[in-house]
């Protein structure tokens, strides 16, 4: 009886000493922590922190992106400097983790075609600072012109880029799949994270102020 009481007492003490477990959240509004949904463009898509954990890793997100029509840049080469964003998570301004381009159905070489004729592309920023460690991925998505137009954004390109990505991610017939992994995504359309209009937006292209939040599950 004495041994049992000591064991129970020790277990209770250990439990009280453990830090509280964080509840998973989809994302934290960057504006609350002094951040912004703006980089040089606008982050119009969020991959929720409630997604399957593997999707939120660098390799896992690349595989998901390849399932919905994006891949690494042509010959894995990047021209131009990275963009940065402050997601209000305590990290301040941090460079993008990666940039991906529309692959036109060929995950190995298709992005070379995008570099030539234009298409959709995205930049990824991860919310993982000590003030908002959600793991959510914030995507700056836009459809751009061809190389002869300097890859500028097409008119309404931020809204178009978002909508094209969401359409592919939420497709159910068939579900997006790549590398033997199949995905299902649910969509929530959110307002209030960024204003509608063109103020502070690269190229002065107005957007509708809607952010698409995708919760992506491996099935």
CSV table of C-alpha atoms in Angstrom, one decimal:
chain,number,residue,atom,x,y,z
A,1,UNK,CA,0.0,0.0,0.0
A,2,UNK,CA,2.9,2.3,0.8
A,3,UNK,CA,4.6,1.7,-2.5
A,4,UNK,CA,1.4,2.2,-4.4
A,5,UNK,CA,0.8,5.6,-2.6
A,6,UNK,CA,4.3,6.8,-3.4
A,7,UNK,CA,3.8,5.8,-7.1
A,8,UNK,CA,0.5,7.7,-7.3
A,9,UNK,CA,2.1,10.7,-5.6
A,10,UNK,CA,5.0,10.7,-8.0
A,11,UNK,CA,2.8,10.3,-11.0
A,12,UNK,CA,0.6,13.3,-10.0
A,13,UNK,CA,3.7,15.4,-9.4
A,14,UNK,CA,5.2,14.5,-12.8
A,15,UNK,CA,1.9,15.3,-14.5
A,16,UNK,CA,1.6,18.7,-12.8
A,17,UNK,CA,5.2,19.5,-13.8
A,18,UNK,CA,4.6,18.8,-17.5
A,19,UNK,CA,4.0,21.9,-19.7
A,20,UNK,CA,0.4,22.2,-21.0
A,21,UNK,CA,-0.1,20.6,-24.4
A,22,UNK,CA,-0.8,23.1,-27.2
A,23,UNK,CA,-4.0,22.6,-29.1
A,24,UNK,CA,-3.5,22.5,-32.8
A,25,UNK,CA,-4.9,25.5,-34.7
A,26,UNK,CA,-5.3,26.2,-38.3
A,27,UNK,CA,-3.2,29.4,-38.3
A,28,UNK,CA,-2.8,32.6,-36.4
A,29,UNK,CA,-3.6,35.9,-38.1
A,30,UNK,CA,-0.2,37.5,-38.9
A,31,UNK,CA,-1.6,41.0,-38.2
A,32,UNK,CA,-2.1,40.1,-34.5
A,33,UNK,CA,1.6,39.7,-34.1
A,34,UNK,CA,2.7,42.7,-36.1
A,35,UNK,CA,3.0,40.8,-39.3
A,36,UNK,CA,1.1,41.0,-42.6
A,37,UNK,CA,-0.4,38.9,-45.4
A,38,UNK,CA,1.7,40.9,-47.8
A,39,UNK,CA,5.1,40.0,-49.1
A,40,UNK,CA,5.8,41.6,-52.5
A,41,UNK,CA,2.4,40.3,-53.5
A,42,UNK,CA,-0.3,38.8,-51.4
A,43,UNK,CA,-0.6,35.5,-49.6
A,44,UNK,CA,-4.0,34.3,-50.7
A,45,UNK,CA,-3.8,30.7,-49.7
A,46,UNK,CA,-3.1,29.0,-46.3
A,47,UNK,CA,-2.4,25.3,-45.9
A,48,UNK,CA,-3.9,24.8,-42.4
A,49,UNK,CA,-1.9,23.6,-39.4
A,50,UNK,CA,-4.7,21.1,-39.0
A,51,UNK,CA,-3.5,19.3,-42.2
A,52,UNK,CA,-1.8,15.9,-42.0
A,53,UNK,CA,1.6,16.6,-40.4
A,54,UNK,CA,3.5,15.1,-43.4
A,55,UNK,CA,1.9,17.7,-45.7
A,56,UNK,CA,3.4,20.5,-43.7
A,57,UNK,CA,7.1,19.4,-44.1
A,58,UNK,CA,9.2,20.6,-47.0
A,59,UNK,CA,9.2,17.2,-48.8
A,60,UNK,CA,5.6,16.5,-48.0
A,61,UNK,CA,4.4,19.9,-49.3
A,62,UNK,CA,6.4,19.4,-52.5
A,63,UNK,CA,4.7,16.1,-53.1
A,64,UNK,CA,1.3,17.6,-52.5
A,65,UNK,CA,2.2,20.5,-54.8
A,66,UNK,CA,3.2,18.0,-57.5
A,67,UNK,CA,-0.2,16.3,-57.0
A,68,UNK,CA,-2.0,19.6,-57.8
A,69,UNK,CA,0.2,20.7,-60.8
A,70,UNK,CA,3.2,22.4,-59.4
A,71,UNK,CA,6.9,21.3,-59.2
A,72,UNK,CA,10.4,22.6,-58.5
A,73,UNK,CA,11.8,25.2,-60.9
A,74,UNK,CA,13.2,24.4,-64.3
A,75,UNK,CA,16.3,22.2,-63.8
A,76,UNK,CA,16.0,23.2,-60.1
A,77,UNK,CA,17.5,26.6,-60.9
A,78,UNK,CA,16.2,29.8,-59.5
A,79,UNK,CA,16.8,33.3,-61.0
A,80,UNK,CA,16.2,36.4,-58.9
A,81,UNK,CA,16.2,37.0,-55.2
A,82,UNK,CA,13.8,35.4,-52.7
A,83,UNK,CA,10.9,37.3,-51.2
A,84,UNK,CA,10.4,37.6,-47.5
A,85,UNK,CA,7.3,37.9,-45.2
A,86,UNK,CA,6.5,38.5,-41.6
A,87,UNK,CA,3.8,36.0,-40.4
A,88,UNK,CA,3.5,37.6,-36.9
A,89,UNK,CA,5.0,34.5,-35.3
A,90,UNK,CA,8.0,36.1,-33.6
A,91,UNK,CA,10.4,35.3,-36.4
A,92,UNK,CA,10.2,38.7,-38.1
A,93,UNK,CA,10.8,38.8,-41.8
A,94,UNK,CA,11.9,35.4,-43.1
A,95,UNK,CA,12.7,34.4,-46.7
A,96,UNK,CA,10.4,32.0,-48.5
A,97,UNK,CA,11.2,28.4,-48.0
A,98,UNK,CA,10.7,27.5,-51.7
A,99,UNK,CA,9.2,28.6,-55.0
A,100,UNK,CA,7.3,26.3,-57.2
A,101,UNK,CA,5.8,26.6,-60.7
A,102,UNK,CA,3.1,25.1,-62.8
A,103,UNK,CA,4.4,21.9,-64.4
A,104,UNK,CA,1.9,21.4,-67.2
A,105,UNK,CA,1.6,17.7,-66.4
A,106,UNK,CA,5.3,17.0,-66.3
A,107,UNK,CA,6.8,17.1,-62.8
A,108,UNK,CA,10.4,16.9,-64.1
A,109,UNK,CA,10.5,19.3,-66.9
A,110,UNK,CA,7.1,21.0,-67.2
A,111,UNK,CA,8.2,24.0,-65.2
A,112,UNK,CA,10.7,24.9,-68.0
A,113,UNK,CA,7.6,25.5,-70.1
A,114,UNK,CA,6.1,27.7,-67.4
A,115,UNK,CA,9.3,29.7,-67.3
A,116,UNK,CA,8.9,30.2,-71.1
A,117,UNK,CA,5.1,30.8,-71.6
A,118,UNK,CA,4.0,31.8,-68.1
A,119,UNK,CA,1.5,30.2,-65.8
A,120,UNK,CA,0.8,29.8,-62.1
A,121,UNK,CA,3.5,29.8,-59.5
A,122,UNK,CA,3.7,30.0,-55.7
A,123,UNK,CA,6.1,31.0,-52.9
A,124,UNK,CA,5.9,29.2,-49.5
A,125,UNK,CA,6.3,30.8,-46.0
A,126,UNK,CA,6.0,28.7,-42.8
A,127,UNK,CA,4.4,30.1,-39.6
A,128,UNK,CA,6.6,28.4,-36.9
A,129,UNK,CA,7.9,31.1,-34.6
A,130,UNK,CA,7.6,30.9,-30.8
A,131,UNK,CA,4.7,33.3,-30.8
A,132,UNK,CA,2.6,31.3,-33.3
A,133,UNK,CA,4.0,27.9,-33.9
A,134,UNK,CA,1.1,26.6,-36.0
A,135,UNK,CA,3.1,25.0,-38.8
A,136,UNK,CA,0.7,26.5,-41.3
A,137,UNK,CA,2.0,27.3,-44.7
A,138,UNK,CA,1.2,30.7,-46.2
A,139,UNK,CA,1.3,30.7,-50.0
A,140,UNK,CA,1.8,33.7,-52.3
A,141,UNK,CA,0.2,32.4,-55.5
A,142,UNK,CA,-0.1,34.3,-58.7
A,143,UNK,CA,-0.5,33.7,-62.4
A,144,UNK,CA,2.3,35.3,-64.4
A,145,UNK,CA,3.0,36.4,-68.0
A,146,UNK,CA,5.6,34.7,-70.3
A,147,UNK,CA,9.3,35.4,-70.3
A,148,UNK,CA,9.0,38.0,-73.0
A,149,UNK,CA,6.8,40.0,-70.6
A,150,UNK,CA,9.3,39.7,-67.8
A,151,UNK,CA,7.1,37.3,-65.8
A,152,UNK,CA,4.9,40.1,-64.6
A,153,UNK,CA,1.6,39.2,-63.0
A,154,UNK,CA,-1.4,38.9,-65.4
A,155,UNK,CA,-4.3,41.2,-64.7
A,156,UNK,CA,-6.2,39.9,-61.7
A,157,UNK,CA,-3.4,37.4,-61.4
A,158,UNK,CA,-3.5,37.0,-57.6
A,159,UNK,CA,-7.1,36.0,-57.5
A,160,UNK,CA,-6.7,33.8,-60.6
A,161,UNK,CA,-3.7,32.1,-59.2
A,162,UNK,CA,-5.4,31.3,-55.9
A,163,UNK,CA,-8.5,30.0,-57.6
A,164,UNK,CA,-6.6,27.7,-60.0
A,165,UNK,CA,-4.7,26.2,-57.0
A,166,UNK,CA,-7.8,25.7,-55.0
A,167,UNK,CA,-9.7,24.1,-57.9
A,168,UNK,CA,-6.9,21.5,-58.3
A,169,UNK,CA,-6.6,20.9,-54.5
A,170,UNK,CA,-10.3,20.3,-53.9
A,171,UNK,CA,-10.9,18.2,-57.0
A,172,UNK,CA,-12.6,14.9,-56.0
A,173,UNK,CA,-12.8,13.2,-59.4
A,174,UNK,CA,-10.1,12.0,-59.1
A,175,UNK,CA,-8.5,13.0,-55.8
A,176,UNK,CA,-5.1,14.6,-56.3
A,177,UNK,CA,-2.3,12.0,-56.1
A,178,UNK,CA,1.4,11.9,-56.6
A,179,UNK,CA,4.2,9.5,-55.7
A,180,UNK,CA,1.7,7.0,-54.3
A,181,UNK,CA,0.2,9.5,-51.9
A,182,UNK,CA,-3.4,10.6,-52.3
A,183,UNK,CA,-4.9,13.8,-50.8
A,184,UNK,CA,-8.2,15.3,-49.9
A,185,UNK,CA,-8.7,19.0,-49.1
A,186,UNK,CA,-11.5,21.0,-47.5
A,187,UNK,CA,-11.9,24.7,-48.1
A,188,UNK,CA,-12.8,27.6,-46.0
A,189,UNK,CA,-13.0,31.1,-47.5
A,190,UNK,CA,-11.8,33.8,-45.0
A,191,UNK,CA,-12.1,37.6,-45.1
A,192,UNK,CA,-10.4,40.1,-42.9
A,193,UNK,CA,-6.9,38.8,-43.1
A,194,UNK,CA,-6.0,41.2,-45.8
A,195,UNK,CA,-8.0,44.2,-47.3
A,196,UNK,CA,-9.5,44.2,-50.7
A,197,UNK,CA,-7.9,46.5,-53.2
A,198,UNK,CA,-4.4,47.2,-54.5
A,199,UNK,CA,-2.8,49.2,-51.6
A,200,UNK,CA,0.7,47.9,-50.9
A,201,UNK,CA,0.5,45.2,-53.5
A,202,UNK,CA,3.2,44.6,-56.0
A,203,UNK,CA,2.3,45.7,-59.6
A,204,UNK,CA,-0.7,47.6,-58.2
A,205,UNK,CA,-3.0,44.6,-59.0
A,206,UNK,CA,-6.2,44.6,-56.9
A,207,UNK,CA,-7.5,41.6,-55.1
A,208,UNK,CA,-10.8,40.7,-53.6
A,209,UNK,CA,-9.6,40.3,-50.0
A,210,UNK,CA,-10.5,36.6,-49.7
A,211,UNK,CA,-8.0,34.1,-48.4
A,212,UNK,CA,-8.5,30.4,-49.1
A,213,UNK,CA,-7.7,28.1,-46.2
A,214,UNK,CA,-7.1,24.5,-47.2
A,215,UNK,CA,-7.0,21.6,-44.7
A,216,UNK,CA,-5.2,18.9,-46.6
A,217,UNK,CA,-5.5,15.3,-45.5
A,218,UNK,CA,-3.6,12.2,-46.7
A,219,UNK,CA,-6.1,9.5,-47.4
